[in-house]
Amino acid sequence: MVLAESVRKSFGMVEVLRGIDLEVAAGEVMVIIGPSGSGKSTFLRCINHLEKINSGRLSVDGELVGYREHGGKIFELKDREVCRKRAEIGIVFQHFNLFPHMTVLGNIIEAPVRVKGQEKTEAIANARRLLTQVGLADRETAYPAQLSGGQKQRIAIARALAMEPKLMLFDEPTSALDPELVGEVLDVMKQLAKAGMTMVVVTHEIGFAREVGDSLVFMDEGIIVERGHPKEIINSPKHERTRAFLSKVL
């Protein structure tokens, strides 16, 4: 589902991603961990072309992200085409990014109606199904300011799912939450994993990685230091840098 080949990304003189090679299979849950500034979130944003890579190749479901290839050359897609492709990739951010002036229902149906051209009645029915799925069927008329952090994040997940994505990206979805609210968000993510959704999750929730992840990647200073099965890496990390990191978060 995701294939990264020698992906590099710089901000000015700072090289944030230094040749990332990574493959995520359809239906796989890949968890990415690492210290702040290691390039985890930047890589996630490159997957759906919120950030443009400087070199290398990055494809989702067999198609280049943000580019097309013709005659052996790479051309950047027009914004409209990039947005159409981006609609197939759901992303959930650390700080929810809900529209404050819209109700919960309005937040969820906005993109399916405006971007996909879905009939409003169909979008509402689908939104209500998703609200039931995330345990918030009774909050459709509420506004974001009336919700807890955990509820906002579950609405953000429902909003992403409303676009029927083939891939879900999670950028530290629980790091802004009070500890007692983390579990309700992780429970929704676990349900998604069981349903077979392909997921790439940047997180510090090592318990989630151990329980749900099919693979674990440890990043540091823009490179992949270690990868493998979550339980193997968490219990017996091979690299000293991985051991040092895990000793601080476990």
CSV table of C-alpha atoms in Angstrom, one decimal:
chain,number,residue,atom,x,y,z
A,1,MET,CA,0.0,0.0,0.0
A,2,VAL,CA,2.9,2.4,0.8
A,3,LEU,CA,6.3,2.2,-0.8
A,4,ALA,CA,9.0,4.7,0.0
A,5,GLU,CA,12.3,4.5,-1.9
A,6,SER,CA,15.3,6.7,-0.8
A,7,VAL,CA,12.9,9.5,0.3
A,8,ARG,CA,14.7,12.7,1.3
A,9,LYS,CA,13.2,15.9,2.7
A,10,SER,CA,14.9,19.1,3.7
A,11,PHE,CA,13.7,22.3,5.3
A,12,GLY,CA,16.3,24.8,4.2
A,13,MET,CA,19.7,23.5,5.2
A,14,VAL,CA,18.3,20.9,7.6
A,15,GLU,CA,17.8,17.4,6.1
A,16,VAL,CA,14.9,15.9,8.0
A,17,LEU,CA,14.5,12.7,6.1
A,18,ARG,CA,17.8,11.1,4.9
A,19,GLY,CA,16.9,8.3,2.5
A,20,ILE,CA,13.9,6.5,3.9
A,21,ASP,CA,13.1,3.0,2.5
A,22,LEU,CA,9.9,1.6,3.7
A,23,GLU,CA,7.1,-0.7,2.6
A,24,VAL,CA,3.6,-1.0,4.2
A,25,ALA,CA,1.5,-3.9,3.0
A,26,ALA,CA,-2.3,-3.6,2.5
A,27,GLY,CA,-4.0,-4.3,5.8
A,28,GLU,CA,-0.8,-3.8,7.8
A,29,VAL,CA,-0.6,-1.7,11.0
A,30,MET,CA,2.8,0.0,11.1
A,31,VAL,CA,3.8,1.9,14.2
A,32,ILE,CA,6.6,4.5,14.0
A,33,ILE,CA,8.3,5.6,17.2
A,34,GLY,CA,11.3,7.8,17.9
A,35,PRO,CA,12.4,11.0,19.7
A,36,SER,CA,11.0,14.4,18.8
A,37,GLY,CA,12.7,15.8,15.7
A,38,SER,CA,13.5,12.4,14.2
A,39,GLY,CA,11.4,12.9,11.1
A,40,LYS,CA,8.4,10.7,12.0
A,41,SER,CA,5.6,13.3,11.5
A,42,THR,CA,7.4,14.8,8.4
A,43,PHE,CA,7.4,11.4,6.8
A,44,LEU,CA,3.7,10.9,7.5
A,45,ARG,CA,2.9,14.3,5.9
A,46,CYS,CA,5.0,13.3,2.9
A,47,ILE,CA,2.8,10.2,2.4
A,48,ASN,CA,-0.2,12.3,1.5
A,49,HIS,CA,1.8,15.2,-0.1
A,50,LEU,CA,1.2,17.7,2.6
A,51,GLU,CA,5.0,18.0,2.4
A,52,LYS,CA,6.8,17.6,-0.9
A,53,ILE,CA,9.8,15.3,-1.0
A,54,ASN,CA,13.1,16.6,-2.4
A,55,SER,CA,14.2,13.3,-3.9
A,56,GLY,CA,13.3,9.6,-4.0
A,57,ARG,CA,10.0,8.0,-4.8
A,58,LEU,CA,6.9,7.6,-2.7
A,59,SER,CA,3.8,5.7,-3.9
A,60,VAL,CA,0.5,4.7,-2.4
A,61,ASP,CA,-1.4,1.7,-3.8
A,62,GLY,CA,1.0,1.7,-6.8
A,63,GLU,CA,0.7,5.3,-7.8
A,64,LEU,CA,3.2,8.1,-7.1
A,65,VAL,CA,2.2,10.6,-4.5
A,66,GLY,CA,1.8,14.1,-5.9
A,67,TYR,CA,3.5,13.2,-9.2
A,68,ARG,CA,3.2,11.3,-12.4
A,69,GLU,CA,5.9,9.6,-14.5
A,70,HIS,CA,6.0,10.1,-18.2
A,71,GLY,CA,8.8,9.2,-20.6
A,72,GLY,CA,11.2,8.4,-17.7
A,73,LYS,CA,10.6,11.9,-16.2
A,74,ILE,CA,8.7,12.9,-13.0
A,75,PHE,CA,6.1,15.7,-13.2
A,76,GLU,CA,4.2,17.2,-10.3
A,77,LEU,CA,0.4,16.9,-10.5
A,78,LYS,CA,-1.9,19.9,-10.5
A,79,ASP,CA,-3.4,20.9,-7.2
A,80,ARG,CA,-6.8,19.6,-8.1
A,81,GLU,CA,-5.4,16.2,-8.9
A,82,VAL,CA,-3.3,16.1,-5.8
A,83,CYS,CA,-6.4,16.9,-3.7
A,84,ARG,CA,-8.3,14.1,-5.4
A,85,LYS,CA,-5.6,11.6,-4.6
A,86,ARG,CA,-5.2,13.0,-1.1
A,87,ALA,CA,-8.9,12.3,-0.4
A,88,GLU,CA,-8.0,8.6,-0.6
A,89,ILE,CA,-5.7,8.9,2.4
A,90,GLY,CA,-7.1,9.8,5.8
A,91,ILE,CA,-5.0,11.6,8.3
A,92,VAL,CA,-5.7,12.3,12.0
A,93,PHE,CA,-3.6,15.0,13.6
A,94,GLN,CA,-2.4,15.6,17.2
A,95,HIS,CA,-4.7,18.6,17.7
A,96,PHE,CA,-7.9,17.4,16.1
A,97,ASN,CA,-8.3,20.3,13.5
A,98,LEU,CA,-12.1,20.2,13.7
A,99,PHE,CA,-14.0,23.2,12.2
A,100,PRO,CA,-15.2,25.0,15.4
A,101,HIS,CA,-18.2,26.7,13.8
A,102,MET,CA,-19.7,23.4,12.6
A,103,THR,CA,-21.5,20.7,14.6
A,104,VAL,CA,-20.1,17.2,14.9
A,105,LEU,CA,-22.3,16.1,12.0
A,106,GLY,CA,-21.3,19.1,9.9
A,107,ASN,CA,-17.7,18.3,10.4
A,108,ILE,CA,-18.1,14.8,9.2
A,109,ILE,CA,-20.2,15.4,6.1
A,110,GLU,CA,-18.3,18.5,4.9
A,111,ALA,CA,-15.6,16.7,2.8
A,112,PRO,CA,-17.8,13.9,1.4
A,113,VAL,CA,-20.3,16.4,0.1
A,114,ARG,CA,-17.9,19.1,-1.1
A,115,VAL,CA,-15.0,17.0,-2.3
A,116,LYS,CA,-16.6,13.7,-3.4
A,117,GLY,CA,-19.9,15.2,-4.4
A,118,GLN,CA,-21.8,12.7,-2.2
A,119,GLU,CA,-25.5,13.3,-1.8
A,120,LYS,CA,-26.2,15.0,1.6
A,121,THR,CA,-28.7,12.5,2.8
A,122,GLU,CA,-26.2,9.7,2.0
A,123,ALA,CA,-23.4,11.6,3.8
A,124,ILE,CA,-25.6,12.1,6.9
A,125,ALA,CA,-26.5,8.5,7.0
A,126,ASN,CA,-22.9,7.4,6.7
A,127,ALA,CA,-21.8,10.0,9.3
A,128,ARG,CA,-24.4,8.6,11.8
A,129,ARG,CA,-23.1,5.1,11.2
A,130,LEU,CA,-19.5,6.3,11.9
A,131,LEU,CA,-20.6,8.2,15.0
A,132,THR,CA,-22.1,5.0,16.3
A,133,GLN,CA,-18.9,3.2,15.4
A,134,VAL,CA,-16.8,5.6,17.5
A,135,GLY,CA,-19.3,5.6,20.4
A,136,LEU,CA,-20.6,9.2,19.9
A,137,ALA,CA,-24.0,8.7,18.3
A,138,ASP,CA,-25.6,11.1,20.9
A,139,ARG,CA,-23.2,14.0,20.0
A,140,GLU,CA,-24.1,14.8,16.4
A,141,THR,CA,-25.5,18.3,17.2
A,142,ALA,CA,-22.7,19.3,19.6
A,143,TYR,CA,-20.0,21.7,18.6
A,144,PRO,CA,-16.3,20.9,19.1
A,145,ALA,CA,-16.0,23.3,22.1
A,146,GLN,CA,-18.6,21.2,23.9
A,147,LEU,CA,-16.5,18.0,23.6
A,148,SER,CA,-13.6,16.5,25.6
A,149,GLY,CA,-10.3,16.0,23.9
A,150,GLY,CA,-10.9,12.3,23.5
A,151,GLN,CA,-14.3,12.9,21.9
A,152,LYS,CA,-12.8,15.5,19.5
A,153,GLN,CA,-10.2,13.0,18.4
A,154,ARG,CA,-12.8,10.3,17.9
A,155,ILE,CA,-14.8,12.7,15.8
A,156,ALA,CA,-11.6,13.5,13.8
A,157,ILE,CA,-11.2,9.8,13.1
A,158,ALA,CA,-14.9,9.5,12.0
A,159,ARG,CA,-14.4,12.5,9.7
A,160,ALA,CA,-11.4,10.9,8.1
A,161,LEU,CA,-13.2,7.6,7.7
A,162,ALA,CA,-16.2,9.4,6.0
A,163,MET,CA,-14.0,9.8,2.9
A,164,GLU,CA,-13.7,6.0,2.7
A,165,PRO,CA,-9.9,6.1,2.6
A,166,LYS,CA,-7.7,3.2,1.6
A,167,LEU,CA,-5.0,4.2,4.1
A,168,MET,CA,-5.2,5.9,7.5
A,169,LEU,CA,-2.3,8.0,8.9
A,170,PHE,CA,-2.2,8.9,12.6
A,171,ASP,CA,0.2,11.6,13.8
A,172,GLU,CA,0.6,11.2,17.6
A,173,PRO,CA,-3.2,11.1,18.0
A,174,THR,CA,-3.2,10.7,21.8
A,175,SER,CA,-0.3,13.0,22.8
A,176,ALA,CA,-2.5,16.0,23.4
A,177,LEU,CA,-5.0,14.1,25.5
A,178,ASP,CA,-5.3,13.8,29.3
A,179,PRO,CA,-4.2,10.3,30.3
A,180,GLU,CA,-7.7,9.1,31.2
A,181,LEU,CA,-8.9,9.9,27.7
A,182,VAL,CA,-6.2,8.0,25.8
A,183,GLY,CA,-7.9,4.6,26.1
A,184,GLU,CA,-11.1,5.6,24.3
A,185,VAL,CA,-9.2,6.8,21.2
A,186,LEU,CA,-6.9,3.8,21.2
A,187,ASP,CA,-10.0,1.5,21.4
A,188,VAL,CA,-11.4,3.1,18.2
A,189,MET,CA,-8.0,2.6,16.5
A,190,LYS,CA,-7.9,-1.0,17.6
A,191,GLN,CA,-11.3,-1.6,16.0
A,192,LEU,CA,-10.1,-0.2,12.8
A,193,ALA,CA,-7.1,-2.4,12.8
A,194,LYS,CA,-9.3,-5.5,13.4
A,195,ALA,CA,-11.4,-4.4,10.5
A,196,GLY,CA,-8.4,-4.6,8.2
A,197,MET,CA,-7.6,-0.9,7.7
A,198,THR,CA,-4.1,-0.2,6.5
A,199,MET,CA,-2.6,2.2,9.1
A,200,VAL,CA,0.6,4.0,9.7
A,201,VAL,CA,0.7,5.3,13.3
A,202,VAL,CA,3.2,7.7,14.8
A,203,THR,CA,2.9,7.4,18.5
A,204,HIS,CA,4.6,7.0,21.9
A,205,GLU,CA,2.0,4.5,23.0
A,206,ILE,CA,4.3,1.5,23.3
A,207,GLY,CA,1.4,-0.7,24.6
A,208,PHE,CA,-0.6,0.0,21.5
A,209,ALA,CA,2.4,-0.9,19.3
A,210,ARG,CA,2.9,-4.2,21.2
A,211,GLU,CA,-0.8,-5.2,21.1
A,212,VAL,CA,-1.9,-4.0,17.7
A,213,GLY,CA,1.1,-3.3,15.5
A,214,ASP,CA,2.1,-5.7,12.8
A,215,SER,CA,5.5,-4.0,12.4
A,216,LEU,CA,7.5,-1.4,14.3
A,217,VAL,CA,9.9,1.2,13.0
A,218,PHE,CA,12.3,3.2,15.2
A,219,MET,CA,13.5,6.5,13.6
A,220,ASP,CA,16.2,8.8,14.7
A,221,GLU,CA,17.8,11.8,13.0
A,222,GLY,CA,16.0,11.2,9.7
A,223,ILE,CA,16.8,7.6,9.3
A,224,ILE,CA,15.3,4.2,10.1
A,225,VAL,CA,17.5,2.8,12.8
A,226,GLU,CA,15.6,-0.5,13.4
A,227,ARG,CA,12.5,-2.2,12.2
A,228,GLY,CA,10.8,-5.5,12.8
A,229,HIS,CA,8.0,-7.1,14.8
A,230,PRO,CA,6.9,-4.9,17.7
A,231,LYS,CA,7.4,-7.5,20.4
A,232,GLU,CA,10.8,-8.4,19.2
A,233,ILE,CA,12.0,-4.8,19.1
A,234,ILE,CA,10.4,-3.7,22.4
A,235,ASN,CA,11.6,-6.8,24.3
A,236,SER,CA,15.0,-7.2,22.6
A,237,PRO,CA,16.2,-4.1,20.6
A,238,LYS,CA,19.3,-4.8,18.6
A,239,HIS,CA,20.5,-1.2,18.3
A,240,GLU,CA,21.9,0.8,21.2
A,241,ARG,CA,20.0,3.9,20.2
A,242,THR,CA,16.7,1.9,20.2
A,243,ARG,CA,17.6,0.5,23.7
A,244,ALA,CA,18.3,4.0,25.0
A,245,PHE,CA,15.0,5.4,23.7
A,246,LEU,CA,12.9,2.5,25.0
A,247,SER,CA,14.5,2.7,28.4
A,248,LYS,CA,13.0,6.2,28.7
A,249,VAL,CA,9.5,5.5,27.5
A,250,LEU,CA,8.8,2.1,28.9
